[in-house]
XYZ file of N, CA and C in Angstrom:
249
model
N 68.848 96.271 89.153
C 69.697 95.293 88.553
C 68.976 93.960 88.564
N 69.008 93.283 87.471
C 68.451 91.935 87.396
C 69.589 90.934 87.500
N 69.376 89.919 88.300
C 70.391 88.884 88.495
C 69.695 87.542 88.606
N 70.091 86.601 87.783
C 69.474 85.272 87.811
C 70.097 84.450 88.934
N 69.286 83.928 89.825
C 69.821 83.213 90.989
C 70.508 81.896 90.661
N 70.377 81.408 89.425
C 71.064 80.167 89.074
C 72.505 80.404 88.631
N 72.932 81.646 88.564
C 74.306 81.989 88.192
C 75.128 82.228 89.456
N 76.408 81.856 89.440
C 77.255 82.086 90.610
C 77.409 83.582 90.917
N 77.413 83.911 92.175
C 77.585 85.302 92.591
C 78.937 85.833 92.127
N 79.934 84.975 92.074
C 81.256 85.398 91.610
C 81.200 85.919 90.167
N 80.307 85.366 89.355
C 80.133 85.839 87.978
C 79.571 87.256 87.962
N 78.572 87.516 88.791
C 78.008 88.865 88.891
C 79.067 89.862 89.327
N 79.814 89.536 90.385
C 80.836 90.450 90.896
C 81.897 90.690 89.819
N 82.333 89.638 89.144
C 83.312 89.787 88.072
C 82.814 90.691 86.961
N 81.557 90.529 86.585
C 80.982 91.382 85.528
C 80.907 92.837 85.968
N 80.515 93.082 87.200
C 80.452 94.459 87.717
C 81.844 95.087 87.701
N 82.846 94.331 88.132
C 84.213 94.852 88.149
C 84.720 95.128 86.734
N 84.434 94.233 85.805
C 84.889 94.409 84.430
C 84.276 95.651 83.800
N 82.969 95.776 83.899
C 82.273 96.908 83.270
C 82.667 98.223 83.929
N 82.703 98.257 85.264
C 83.051 99.504 85.939
C 84.489 99.916 85.638
N 85.404 98.953 85.538
C 86.790 99.261 85.190
C 86.879 99.892 83.801
N 86.159 99.307 82.855
C 86.175 99.854 81.493
C 85.612 101.269 81.455
N 84.512 101.489 82.162
C 83.891 102.820 82.165
C 84.782 103.855 82.837
N 85.389 103.484 83.947
C 86.269 104.419 84.663
C 87.492 104.753 83.810
N 88.102 103.728 83.213
C 89.283 103.969 82.374
C 88.942 104.809 81.145
N 87.748 104.623 80.606
C 87.339 105.411 79.437
C 87.137 106.877 79.824
N 86.484 107.111 80.950
C 86.201 108.488 81.370
C 87.428 109.193 81.935
N 88.321 108.425 82.556
C 89.514 109.001 83.186
C 90.759 108.273 82.671
N 91.175 108.527 81.425
C 92.262 107.756 80.815
C 93.605 107.878 81.535
N 93.843 108.939 82.259
C 95.141 109.106 82.928
C 95.182 108.453 84.299
N 94.084 107.895 84.738
C 94.042 107.327 86.088
C 94.993 106.143 86.257
N 95.160 105.333 85.223
C 96.022 104.161 85.374
C 97.485 104.556 85.526
N 97.932 105.604 84.834
C 99.308 106.040 84.988
C 99.550 106.593 86.393
N 98.576 107.332 86.889
C 98.751 108.002 88.180
C 98.609 107.051 89.356
N 97.644 106.125 89.298
C 97.339 105.310 90.468
C 97.672 103.829 90.345
N 97.806 103.309 89.140
C 97.979 101.873 88.982
C 99.261 101.502 88.250
N 100.176 102.457 88.117
C 101.502 102.196 87.563
C 101.441 101.492 86.203
N 100.448 101.846 85.405
C 100.257 101.282 84.055
C 100.051 99.778 84.039
N 99.617 99.195 85.125
C 99.349 97.759 85.161
C 98.004 97.486 84.479
N 97.811 96.298 83.929
C 96.617 96.020 83.122
C 95.364 95.676 83.933
N 95.366 95.904 85.212
C 94.181 95.586 86.003
C 93.759 96.790 86.831
N 92.515 96.819 87.188
C 91.961 97.936 87.960
C 91.550 97.477 89.348
N 90.790 96.392 89.416
C 90.334 95.828 90.687
C 91.158 94.594 91.028
N 91.191 94.235 92.308
C 91.786 92.957 92.686
C 90.759 91.863 92.423
N 91.159 90.631 92.543
C 90.236 89.519 92.351
C 89.357 89.260 93.563
N 89.648 89.926 94.669
C 88.920 89.682 95.915
C 87.584 90.417 95.947
N 86.654 89.867 96.710
C 85.386 90.535 96.989
C 84.826 89.978 98.282
N 83.911 90.716 98.882
C 83.307 90.319 100.150
C 81.801 90.431 100.013
N 81.096 89.368 100.313
C 79.643 89.368 100.247
C 79.115 88.769 101.546
N 78.711 89.623 102.472
C 78.123 89.092 103.714
C 76.674 88.687 103.468
N 76.146 87.867 104.342
C 74.741 87.494 104.204
C 74.139 87.204 105.566
N 72.858 87.258 105.616
C 72.115 86.850 106.803
C 70.789 86.306 106.300
N 70.249 85.363 107.006
C 69.030 84.746 106.514
C 67.861 84.952 107.438
N 66.690 84.785 106.910
C 65.429 84.796 107.650
C 65.138 86.115 108.355
N 65.640 87.222 107.818
C 65.279 88.530 108.367
C 64.905 89.452 107.212
N 64.058 90.416 107.522
C 63.685 91.405 106.513
C 64.685 92.555 106.552
N 64.674 93.368 105.517
C 65.532 94.541 105.488
C 65.184 95.462 106.661
N 63.907 95.582 106.980
C 63.489 96.429 108.094
C 64.044 95.909 109.422
N 63.994 94.600 109.641
C 64.535 94.027 110.875
C 66.045 94.245 110.961
N 66.721 94.076 109.871
C 68.160 94.273 109.850
C 68.511 95.728 110.122
N 67.783 96.632 109.513
C 68.010 98.062 109.730
C 67.786 98.405 111.199
N 66.727 97.903 111.787
C 66.437 98.142 113.201
C 67.575 97.610 114.079
N 68.062 96.427 113.777
C 69.156 95.821 114.541
C 70.409 96.698 114.493
N 70.793 97.131 113.304
C 71.999 97.935 113.151
C 71.848 99.291 113.832
N 70.691 99.930 113.675
C 70.479 101.257 114.257
C 70.414 101.235 115.777
N 70.119 100.084 116.370
C 69.972 100.011 117.819
C 71.137 99.300 118.511
N 72.278 99.302 117.912
C 73.463 98.730 118.547
C 73.886 99.602 119.728
N 74.426 98.970 120.774
C 74.925 99.727 121.926
C 76.187 100.496 121.569
N 76.987 99.943 120.678
C 78.250 100.563 120.298
C 78.265 100.752 118.782
N 77.657 101.817 118.279
C 77.506 101.961 116.829
C 78.818 102.119 116.070
N 79.930 102.408 116.739
C 81.184 102.575 116.014
C 81.906 101.257 115.775
N 81.413 100.172 116.326
C 82.010 98.877 116.056
C 81.609 98.430 114.652
N 82.376 97.520 114.103
C 82.064 96.985 112.788
C 81.040 95.866 112.917
N 79.992 95.952 112.169
C 78.975 94.902 112.120
C 78.740 94.557 110.662
N 78.745 93.293 110.373
C 78.499 92.854 109.000
C 77.004 92.688 108.784
N 76.523 93.153 107.666
C 75.137 92.930 107.292
C 75.051 92.824 105.787
N 73.990 92.288 105.316
C 73.885 92.036 103.889
C 72.932 93.030 103.223
N 73.056 93.117 101.914
C 72.074 93.826 101.127
C 71.302 92.779 100.337
N 70.204 93.180 99.813
C 69.333 92.220 99.140
C 69.391 92.461 97.641
N 69.625 91.405 96.892
C 69.542 91.471 95.437
C 68.164 90.961 95.046
N 67.428 91.771 94.323
C 66.124 91.349 93.831
C 66.272 90.974 92.369
N 65.690 89.926 91.972
C 65.747 89.533 90.581
C 64.371 89.165 90.087
N 64.252 89.216 88.778
C 62.959 88.873 88.173
C 63.138 87.782 87.147
């Protein structure tokens, strides 16, 4: 995925939600009647984007894999690469 860093992250998330909603509704037309009570929306407006700075993906992976209590919730980020 290409993402320009000068655009707000909320715009990217909104676009992903819009496109995925359209594709899901097209492929599964009865899903809205069964699960969304025929309402005109698919996703909520909310989203969660955690972040951490100054670490590599390898360091983050090592940190998560070596937790003393792996069943606890730990927030970590993914990396968006853009060109």
